[in-house]
Coordinates of C-alpha atoms in Angstrom, one line a residue:
M1 CA 67.0 25.8 15.6
H2 CA 70.3 26.5 13.7
R3 CA 71.6 24.0 11.1
E4 CA 75.4 23.9 11.1
V5 CA 77.3 22.5 8.1
E6 CA 81.0 22.7 8.7
L7 CA 84.4 21.1 8.2
K8 CA 87.4 21.2 10.5
F9 CA 91.1 21.2 9.6
A10 CA 94.2 21.0 11.7
V11 CA 96.9 23.7 11.4
D12 CA 100.3 23.9 13.0
D13 CA 101.0 27.6 12.6
D14 CA 99.6 30.9 11.2
D15 CA 101.5 30.5 7.9
Q16 CA 99.2 27.6 7.0
V17 CA 96.0 29.7 6.9
P18 CA 95.4 30.6 3.2
S19 CA 93.2 33.4 1.8
L20 CA 89.6 32.5 1.5
I21 CA 89.5 34.1 -2.0
E22 CA 92.3 31.8 -3.1
L23 CA 90.4 28.8 -1.8
A24 CA 87.0 29.6 -3.3
G25 CA 88.2 30.7 -6.8
P26 CA 85.7 32.4 -9.1
A27 CA 82.0 32.0 -8.7
A28 CA 80.1 29.7 -11.0
D29 CA 78.7 32.6 -13.0
G30 CA 82.2 34.0 -13.5
T31 CA 81.7 36.9 -11.0
A32 CA 84.3 37.5 -8.3
F33 CA 83.7 36.6 -4.7
I34 CA 84.3 39.2 -2.0
V35 CA 86.0 38.7 1.4
G36 CA 85.0 40.9 4.3
E37 CA 87.3 42.5 6.8
P38 CA 88.6 39.9 9.4
E39 CA 86.9 40.0 12.8
Q40 CA 88.5 39.1 16.1
H41 CA 86.6 37.4 18.9
V42 CA 87.4 35.8 22.3
L43 CA 85.0 33.0 23.1
R44 CA 84.9 31.5 26.6
A45 CA 82.8 28.3 27.0
T46 CA 82.0 25.9 29.8
Y47 CA 80.8 22.4 28.7
Y48 CA 78.4 20.3 30.6
D49 CA 77.8 16.6 30.8
T50 CA 77.1 13.8 33.3
A51 CA 80.1 12.5 35.3
D52 CA 80.1 9.5 33.0
L53 CA 80.0 11.7 29.9
D54 CA 76.7 10.2 28.6
L55 CA 76.3 13.2 26.2
A56 CA 79.7 13.1 24.7
R57 CA 79.5 9.3 24.2
H58 CA 76.6 10.0 21.9
D59 CA 78.1 13.0 20.1
L60 CA 76.0 15.5 21.9
T61 CA 77.5 18.8 23.1
L62 CA 76.0 21.1 25.7
R63 CA 77.7 24.4 26.6
R64 CA 77.4 28.0 27.8
R65 CA 79.5 30.4 25.8
V66 CA 80.1 34.1 26.0
G67 CA 81.7 36.3 23.4
G68 CA 81.3 36.5 19.7
Q69 CA 78.0 37.0 17.8
D70 CA 76.2 33.9 19.1
G71 CA 76.9 33.7 22.8
G72 CA 74.4 31.7 24.8
W73 CA 73.5 28.1 25.7
H74 CA 74.0 25.7 22.8
L75 CA 73.0 22.1 22.4
K76 CA 74.6 20.5 19.4
V77 CA 73.0 17.4 17.9
P78 CA 74.6 15.3 15.2
G79 CA 73.2 15.2 11.7
G80 CA 75.1 14.1 8.6
E81 CA 78.8 13.6 8.2
S82 CA 79.6 17.3 8.3
E83 CA 76.2 18.6 9.6
R84 CA 74.9 19.3 13.1
S85 CA 71.8 21.0 14.4
E86 CA 72.1 23.5 17.2
V87 CA 69.5 24.6 19.7
R88 CA 70.3 28.1 21.0
L89 CA 69.1 29.9 24.1
P90 CA 70.2 33.2 25.7
P91 CA 73.2 32.9 28.1
G92 CA 71.5 34.3 31.2
R93 CA 73.6 35.4 34.1
A94 CA 76.9 33.8 34.9
G95 CA 76.4 30.9 37.2
S96 CA 72.8 30.5 36.2
A97 CA 71.3 27.0 36.0
I98 CA 71.1 25.0 32.8
P99 CA 67.8 26.0 31.0
E100 CA 65.1 23.4 31.8
V101 CA 64.2 23.1 28.1
L102 CA 67.8 21.8 27.3
Q103 CA 67.7 19.4 30.3
R104 CA 64.5 18.0 29.0
L105 CA 65.9 17.5 25.5
V106 CA 68.7 15.3 26.8
R107 CA 66.6 13.5 29.4
A108 CA 66.7 10.1 27.7
R109 CA 70.5 10.2 27.9
T110 CA 71.0 11.6 31.4
Q111 CA 68.0 9.9 33.1
G112 CA 68.1 12.2 36.0
R113 CA 71.9 12.2 36.5
P114 CA 73.1 15.7 37.2
L115 CA 74.8 17.8 34.5
V116 CA 78.1 19.2 35.7
P117 CA 81.0 21.2 34.1
V118 CA 83.4 18.8 32.3
A119 CA 85.6 21.3 30.3
K120 CA 86.5 24.9 30.0
I121 CA 87.6 26.2 26.5
T122 CA 88.8 29.6 25.5
T123 CA 89.0 30.3 21.7
R124 CA 90.7 33.3 20.2
R125 CA 89.0 33.4 16.8
T126 CA 89.8 35.3 13.6
V127 CA 86.8 35.2 11.2
H128 CA 86.9 35.7 7.4
R129 CA 83.6 35.7 5.5
L130 CA 83.1 35.1 1.8
F131 CA 80.3 37.1 0.0
D132 CA 78.9 37.0 -3.5
A133 CA 78.5 40.0 -5.7
T134 CA 75.2 40.9 -4.0
D135 CA 76.8 40.9 -0.5
R136 CA 75.1 37.6 0.4
P137 CA 77.3 35.8 3.0
L138 CA 78.3 32.3 1.6
L139 CA 81.0 30.8 3.8
E140 CA 82.9 31.6 7.0
L141 CA 86.4 30.5 7.6
A142 CA 87.4 30.7 11.3
H143 CA 91.0 30.4 12.4
D144 CA 90.9 29.3 16.0
R145 CA 93.7 29.4 18.6
V146 CA 92.4 27.2 21.4
S147 CA 93.4 26.7 25.1
A148 CA 91.4 24.2 27.1
R149 CA 91.3 22.4 30.4
R150 CA 89.4 19.3 31.5
V151 CA 87.2 19.7 34.6
L152 CA 87.0 16.6 36.8
P153 CA 84.1 16.5 39.3
L154 CA 85.1 15.5 42.8
G155 CA 81.8 15.5 44.6
G156 CA 81.6 17.7 47.7
S157 CA 85.3 18.5 47.7
G158 CA 85.1 20.6 44.6
D159 CA 86.3 20.3 41.0
A160 CA 89.8 19.5 39.8
T161 CA 91.1 21.3 36.7
G162 CA 93.4 19.3 34.4
P163 CA 96.5 20.6 32.6
E164 CA 96.1 23.2 29.9
I165 CA 96.3 22.0 26.3
T166 CA 96.6 24.3 23.3
W167 CA 96.2 23.9 19.5
Q168 CA 95.1 25.6 16.3
E169 CA 92.4 24.7 13.8
I170 CA 90.4 26.0 10.9
E171 CA 86.6 25.7 10.7
V172 CA 84.9 26.3 7.4
E173 CA 81.1 26.7 7.7
V174 CA 78.3 27.2 5.2
L175 CA 76.3 30.4 5.9
D176 CA 73.9 31.0 3.0
G177 CA 75.8 29.3 0.2
D178 CA 75.6 25.7 -1.1
E179 CA 77.6 22.8 0.1
E180 CA 79.4 22.5 -3.3
T181 CA 81.3 25.7 -2.4
L182 CA 82.2 24.1 0.9
T183 CA 83.4 21.0 -0.8
A184 CA 85.5 23.1 -3.2
V185 CA 87.1 25.0 -0.4
A186 CA 87.7 21.7 1.6
G187 CA 89.4 20.2 -1.5
E188 CA 91.6 23.2 -1.9
L189 CA 92.7 23.0 1.7
A190 CA 93.5 19.4 1.4
A191 CA 95.5 20.1 -1.7
R192 CA 97.5 22.6 0.3
G193 CA 98.5 19.9 2.7
L194 CA 96.0 20.6 5.5
A195 CA 94.5 17.4 7.1
A196 CA 91.1 17.0 8.5
A197 CA 91.0 17.6 12.2
P198 CA 91.4 14.3 14.1
H199 CA 88.5 15.2 16.4
T200 CA 84.8 16.0 15.7
S201 CA 84.7 18.9 18.1
K202 CA 86.9 20.9 20.5
L203 CA 85.3 19.1 23.4
A204 CA 86.1 15.7 21.9
R205 CA 89.8 16.7 21.8
V206 CA 89.8 17.8 25.5
L207 CA 87.9 14.7 26.8
G208 CA 90.1 12.3 24.8
P209 CA 89.3 8.6 25.0
D210 CA 86.9 9.2 27.9
G211 CA 84.4 11.0 25.7
R212 CA 84.8 8.8 22.6
T213 CA 81.5 8.3 20.8
A214 CA 79.9 4.9 21.4
P215 CA 80.4 2.8 18.3
A216 CA 77.4 2.3 16.1
R217 CA 76.3 -1.2 15.1
P218 CA 77.3 -1.9 11.5
K219 CA 74.4 -1.7 9.0
K220 CA 75.2 -5.2 7.8
A221 CA 75.8 -6.9 11.1
R222 CA 77.9 -10.1 11.1
R223 CA 75.7 -13.2 11.1
R224 CA 75.4 -15.0 14.4
P225 CA 75.7 -18.8 14.5
T226 CA 72.4 -20.7 14.7
K227 CA 73.7 -22.3 17.9
A228 CA 74.4 -19.0 19.6
P229 CA 72.4 -18.8 22.9
T230 CA 68.9 -17.5 22.4
S231 CA 69.2 -14.9 25.2
G232 CA 72.4 -13.5 23.8
V233 CA 70.8 -12.9 20.4
A234 CA 67.7 -11.4 22.0
L235 CA 69.6 -9.1 24.3
A236 CA 71.8 -7.8 21.5
Y237 CA 68.8 -6.9 19.5
V238 CA 66.9 -5.4 22.4
G239 CA 70.0 -3.3 23.2
D240 CA 70.1 -2.0 19.6
Q241 CA 66.5 -1.0 19.6
L242 CA 66.7 0.6 23.0
E243 CA 69.6 2.8 21.6
Q244 CA 67.5 3.7 18.6
L245 CA 64.6 4.6 20.9
R246 CA 66.8 6.9 22.9
S247 CA 68.3 8.5 19.8
Q248 CA 64.9 9.3 18.4
D249 CA 63.7 10.6 21.8
L250 CA 65.8 13.8 21.4
L251 CA 64.8 14.2 17.8
V252 CA 61.1 13.8 18.7
R253 CA 61.5 16.6 21.3
M254 CA 63.1 18.8 18.6
D255 CA 60.2 18.0 16.3
R256 CA 62.5 16.5 13.6
P257 CA 60.6 15.1 10.6
G258 CA 60.2 11.4 10.7
S259 CA 61.4 11.0 14.3
V260 CA 58.0 10.0 15.8
H261 CA 57.7 7.2 13.2
K262 CA 61.2 6.0 13.9
M263 CA 60.7 6.0 17.6
R264 CA 57.4 4.2 17.2
V265 CA 59.1 1.5 15.0
A266 CA 61.8 1.0 17.6
T267 CA 59.1 0.6 20.3
R268 CA 57.3 -2.0 18.2
R269 CA 60.5 -3.9 17.3
L270 CA 61.2 -4.2 21.1
R271 CA 57.7 -5.6 21.7
S272 CA 58.1 -8.0 18.8
A273 CA 61.5 -9.2 20.0
L274 CA 60.2 -9.8 23.5
D275 CA 57.3 -11.8 22.1
T276 CA 59.5 -13.9 19.8
F277 CA 61.9 -14.7 22.7
R278 CA 59.4 -14.7 25.5
S279 CA 60.3 -18.3 26.7
S280 CA 63.9 -17.2 27.2
F281 CA 63.1 -14.7 30.0
A282 CA 60.9 -14.6 33.1
P283 CA 57.3 -14.3 32.0
D284 CA 56.4 -11.5 34.4
A285 CA 59.3 -9.3 33.2
V286 CA 58.4 -9.8 29.5
T287 CA 54.7 -9.2 30.1
A288 CA 55.3 -6.0 32.1
L289 CA 57.7 -4.6 29.5
R290 CA 55.5 -5.4 26.6
A291 CA 52.5 -3.7 28.3
E292 CA 54.5 -0.5 28.8
L293 CA 55.9 -0.6 25.3
R294 CA 52.4 -0.9 24.0
W295 CA 51.4 2.2 26.0
L296 CA 54.4 4.1 24.6
A297 CA 53.6 3.0 21.0
G298 CA 50.0 4.2 21.5
V299 CA 51.1 7.6 22.6
L300 CA 53.5 7.9 19.7
G301 CA 50.8 6.5 17.4
E302 CA 48.4 9.4 18.3
V303 CA 51.0 11.9 16.9
R304 CA 51.9 9.8 13.9
D305 CA 48.3 9.2 13.0
A306 CA 47.6 12.9 13.2
E307 CA 50.6 13.6 11.0
V308 CA 49.4 11.1 8.4
M309 CA 45.8 12.3 8.5
H310 CA 46.8 15.9 8.0
E311 CA 49.1 15.1 5.2
R312 CA 46.6 12.9 3.4
V313 CA 43.4 14.8 4.0
V314 CA 44.7 18.2 3.3
G315 CA 46.8 17.0 0.4
V316 CA 43.8 15.4 -1.3
L317 CA 41.6 18.4 -0.6
R318 CA 44.0 20.8 -2.2
T319 CA 43.8 18.8 -5.5
E320 CA 40.0 18.6 -5.4
P321 CA 37.8 20.8 -7.7
A322 CA 36.0 23.5 -5.8
V323 CA 32.2 23.4 -5.5
D324 CA 30.5 26.6 -6.8
A325 CA 26.7 26.9 -6.7
G326 CA 25.8 23.4 -5.7
P327 CA 27.0 19.8 -5.6
T328 CA 26.4 19.3 -9.3
E329 CA 28.3 22.4 -10.5
M330 CA 32.0 22.2 -10.4
V331 CA 34.6 24.7 -11.3
D332 CA 38.4 24.2 -11.6
A333 CA 40.0 25.3 -8.4
G334 CA 43.3 25.9 -10.2
P335 CA 46.7 25.1 -8.8
P336 CA 47.4 25.4 -5.1
D337 CA 48.4 28.9 -4.0
G338 CA 49.8 28.7 -0.5
D339 CA 48.1 27.4 2.6
D340 CA 44.7 28.8 1.6
A341 CA 44.6 27.1 -1.8
G342 CA 41.9 24.6 -2.7
P343 CA 38.2 24.4 -1.8
P344 CA 36.8 25.8 1.4
A345 CA 37.1 22.4 3.1
A346 CA 40.9 22.5 2.7
G347 CA 41.4 25.4 5.0
E348 CA 38.9 24.2 7.5
A349 CA 40.4 20.7 7.6
D350 CA 43.9 22.1 7.8
A351 CA 43.0 24.1 10.9
R352 CA 41.2 21.2 12.6
L353 CA 43.9 18.6 11.8
R354 CA 46.8 20.9 12.8
S355 CA 45.0 21.5 16.1
A356 CA 44.7 17.7 16.6
H357 CA 48.3 17.1 15.8
R358 CA 49.4 19.9 18.1
A359 CA 47.4 18.4 21.0
A360 CA 48.7 14.9 20.3
R361 CA 52.3 16.2 20.3
E362 CA 51.9 18.1 23.5
A363 CA 50.5 15.0 25.1
L364 CA 53.5 13.0 23.9
V365 CA 56.1 15.4 25.2
H366 CA 54.2 15.5 28.5
E367 CA 54.5 11.7 28.7
L368 CA 58.2 11.7 27.7
D369 CA 58.8 14.1 30.6
G370 CA 56.9 11.9 33.0
E371 CA 57.8 9.2 35.5
R372 CA 56.1 6.4 33.6
Y373 CA 58.5 6.8 30.7
D374 CA 61.5 7.1 33.0
R375 CA 60.5 3.9 34.7
L376 CA 60.2 2.2 31.3
L377 CA 63.7 3.2 30.2
D378 CA 65.1 2.1 33.6
A379 CA 63.3 -1.2 33.2
L380 CA 64.7 -1.8 29.7
D381 CA 68.2 -0.9 30.9
D382 CA 67.9 -3.3 33.8
F383 CA 66.5 -6.0 31.4
V384 CA 69.6 -5.7 29.2
S385 CA 72.2 -5.4 32.0
N386 CA 70.6 -7.9 34.4
P387 CA 68.6 -10.2 32.1
P388 CA 66.0 -12.4 33.9
T389 CA 66.9 -15.4 31.7
T390 CA 65.3 -18.8 32.0
Q391 CA 66.8 -22.2 31.2
R392 CA 65.5 -22.0 27.6
G393 CA 67.6 -18.8 27.1
S394 CA 70.7 -21.0 26.8
R395 CA 69.2 -23.0 24.0
P396 CA 70.3 -22.4 20.4
A397 CA 68.8 -19.2 18.9
G398 CA 68.1 -20.8 15.5
K399 CA 65.4 -23.1 16.8
A400 CA 63.7 -20.4 18.9
L401 CA 63.7 -18.0 16.0
R402 CA 62.2 -20.6 13.6
R403 CA 59.5 -21.4 16.1
G404 CA 58.7 -17.8 16.9
V405 CA 58.5 -16.7 13.3
A406 CA 56.5 -19.7 12.3
R407 CA 54.0 -19.1 15.1
Q408 CA 53.5 -15.5 14.1
Y409 CA 53.2 -16.4 10.4
A410 CA 50.5 -18.9 11.2
R411 CA 48.6 -16.1 13.0
V412 CA 48.8 -13.8 9.9
R413 CA 47.6 -16.6 7.7
R414 CA 44.6 -17.4 9.9
L415 CA 43.6 -13.7 10.0
V416 CA 43.9 -13.3 6.3
E417 CA 41.8 -16.4 5.6
R418 CA 39.2 -15.3 8.1
A419 CA 39.0 -11.8 6.6
G420 CA 38.6 -13.4 3.1
A421 CA 35.7 -15.4 4.3
A422 CA 34.0 -12.6 6.3
T423 CA 30.7 -11.3 4.8
D424 CA 30.2 -8.4 7.2
A425 CA 32.2 -5.3 6.1
D426 CA 33.0 -4.1 9.6
Q427 CA 34.1 -7.5 10.7
R428 CA 36.3 -7.9 7.6
A429 CA 37.9 -4.4 8.2
E430 CA 38.7 -5.4 11.8
L431 CA 40.2 -8.7 10.8
L432 CA 42.4 -7.0 8.1
H433 CA 43.5 -4.5 10.8
E434 CA 44.6 -7.4 13.1
A435 CA 46.2 -9.1 10.1
R436 CA 48.2 -5.9 9.4
K437 CA 49.5 -5.8 13.0
A438 CA 50.4 -9.5 12.9
A439 CA 52.1 -9.1 9.6
K440 CA 54.2 -6.3 11.0
Q441 CA 55.2 -8.3 14.0
T442 CA 56.1 -11.3 11.8
R443 CA 58.2 -9.0 9.6
Y444 CA 60.1 -7.6 12.6
A445 CA 60.7 -11.2 13.9
A446 CA 62.0 -12.3 10.5
E447 CA 64.3 -9.3 10.2
L448 CA 65.7 -10.2 13.6
A449 CA 66.1 -13.8 12.4
G450 CA 68.2 -12.3 9.5
D451 CA 71.1 -11.9 12.0
V452 CA 71.2 -15.7 12.2
F453 CA 69.7 -17.1 8.9
G454 CA 70.9 -14.3 6.6
G455 CA 69.2 -13.7 3.2
R456 CA 66.6 -16.4 3.5
A457 CA 65.0 -14.7 6.5
R458 CA 65.4 -11.2 5.1
A459 CA 63.7 -12.3 1.8
F460 CA 60.7 -13.6 3.9
A461 CA 60.7 -10.4 5.8
A462 CA 60.6 -8.3 2.6
A463 CA 57.7 -10.4 1.3
M464 CA 55.8 -9.9 4.6
E465 CA 56.5 -6.2 4.4
R466 CA 54.6 -6.0 1.1
T467 CA 51.6 -7.6 2.6
Q468 CA 51.9 -5.3 5.6
E469 CA 52.0 -2.3 3.4
L470 CA 48.9 -3.3 1.4
L471 CA 47.0 -3.9 4.6
G472 CA 48.3 -0.6 5.9
Q473 CA 46.8 1.2 2.9
H474 CA 43.5 -0.4 3.7
Q475 CA 43.7 0.6 7.4
D476 CA 44.7 4.1 6.4
S477 CA 41.5 4.3 4.4
V478 CA 39.4 3.1 7.3
V479 CA 40.9 5.7 9.6
L480 CA 40.7 8.4 7.0
R481 CA 37.0 7.7 6.4
Q482 CA 36.3 8.0 10.1
R483 CA 38.1 11.3 10.2
L484 CA 36.2 12.6 7.2
R485 CA 32.9 11.7 8.9
E486 CA 34.0 13.6 12.0
L487 CA 34.9 16.6 9.9
A488 CA 31.6 16.5 8.0
Q489 CA 29.7 16.3 11.3
A490 CA 31.6 19.3 12.7
T491 CA 31.3 21.6 9.8
T492 CA 28.5 24.1 9.3
D493 CA 29.5 24.7 5.6
P494 CA 27.4 22.6 3.2
V495 CA 30.0 22.9 0.5
A496 CA 32.7 21.6 2.8
A497 CA 30.4 18.8 4.0
F498 CA 29.8 17.7 0.4
T499 CA 33.5 17.7 -0.3
Y500 CA 34.2 15.5 2.7
G501 CA 31.5 13.1 1.5
R502 CA 33.0 12.9 -1.9
L503 CA 36.4 12.0 -0.5
H504 CA 34.7 9.4 1.8
A505 CA 33.3 7.7 -1.3
L506 CA 36.7 7.8 -3.0
E507 CA 38.3 6.2 0.0
E508 CA 35.7 3.4 0.0
V509 CA 36.9 2.6 -3.6
R510 CA 40.5 2.7 -2.4
A511 CA 39.8 0.2 0.4
R512 CA 38.0 -2.1 -2.0
E513 CA 40.9 -2.0 -4.4
A514 CA 43.3 -3.0 -1.6
E515 CA 41.0 -5.9 -0.6
E516 CA 40.9 -7.1 -4.2
R517 CA 44.7 -7.0 -4.5
L518 CA 45.2 -8.9 -1.2
P519 CA 44.8 -12.5 -2.5
A520 CA 47.5 -12.0 -5.1
V521 CA 49.9 -10.3 -2.8
W522 CA 49.3 -12.9 0.0
S523 CA 49.9 -15.7 -2.5
R524 CA 53.3 -14.4 -3.2
T525 CA 54.1 -13.8 0.4
S526 CA 53.1 -17.3 1.5
K527 CA 55.0 -19.2 -1.1
K528 CA 56.7 -22.3 0.4
R529 CA 60.1 -21.4 -1.0
L530 CA 60.2 -18.3 1.2
R531 CA 59.4 -20.5 4.3
R532 CA 61.8 -23.4 3.8
W533 CA 64.2 -21.9 6.3
L534 CA 61.5 -22.3 9.0
R535 CA 61.6 -26.1 8.8

């Protein structure tokens, strides 16, 4: 996967294209930059999307391009403000089908709708590259003369091609340099009167308003009145979380760090919202959706748990002293030295846990490509667009939110109290696990209530999150100890087995410490002043 960091500028004529040397100035160490000989390329690209432009509306670009040094199939995925990731595959023969792997990546956006040509763009490009004194390529400035046509699908009667439009632009892209140099060049271009391009991509300019990216919900959403209909508040939130789930689907398939966790959180938030507002919708619809969301959260959880276990087990093992002649003789293992550093158990655990993670991830992708997941997305879409509301859905949201959060808070309190009174260790661990899940659901419901009650609900949610995190540490220890037992039973190396046992004992201490801290943390979470808004 290629990471693309670039900026675009609009130009009216060739005279506005400055020298890259002039733009960059001297290097930070005082040495001179070098500009290579200009290169000329003709790039011909066909862009694909659904008839409704579902990809473009979410800032995704799929094309087949020939010419230049990177011809092929490209899927561009948004990153930061000036950053995009690009999945590249060979071009294949002219007229060949879109590669299956790319179709799967955008599956959550297309949902089976066919991908068809939507634009044809020809770019006559002049490339200038900036090198440092060691011939390392730093930046690339591309002066593009573009001609493009919109392609309009007309079903069985063929495609209509729109009028040709032409323009010029400059793209400045980081190759192997730092973004500070890009910022300096961009600042110099702006100082010379060049404005940022009004479009994020060439395709966006061709499609115009039809391909405009769907607006994102503001991070600080405007508060809704407490008398707003319950169903309206619920559906807005469900729609937001469904969009988050779809956004993370692509990143999960690309194996982007943190994406599994974010997709799992969106899934759990959806389940929590449906529970909080369950009386506002037909019971059968809510029950069915919550069951399927629970299934999806479980599949995602297998991958996430494997990630966490690998990170924690191997991370701890690499800092452990190595065992030399026997369990009572320890030698300093020294600092980590690559993947094979640490005691023998580290390498063995690394291999086993990587294998478990790989298997869990393959199972997840298989499910994301399956009919059950497709049906879930369809059902969520239908729930939002054709909500099965009940009479209670027209009642004020404030009352429903108070009632829902209060009900869930009461469940957390009961579980925490029962865990505190439990004398059996296994029973106490199970109750704390249930309390963690209930605390998480209560937190999500309170965060949702923040759209109506503002800071009061958000303060309660933040306090509940602290309890949830402490209970999560306890549960992590429970799961980790189980994994350590499995590793110890599977190994034939007595030294590795001893190391697993030592870590198991340390995790028991960690779990006890979490239990000892719980009364104080829960006391702060359950303060009456944090719950006054529930009355």
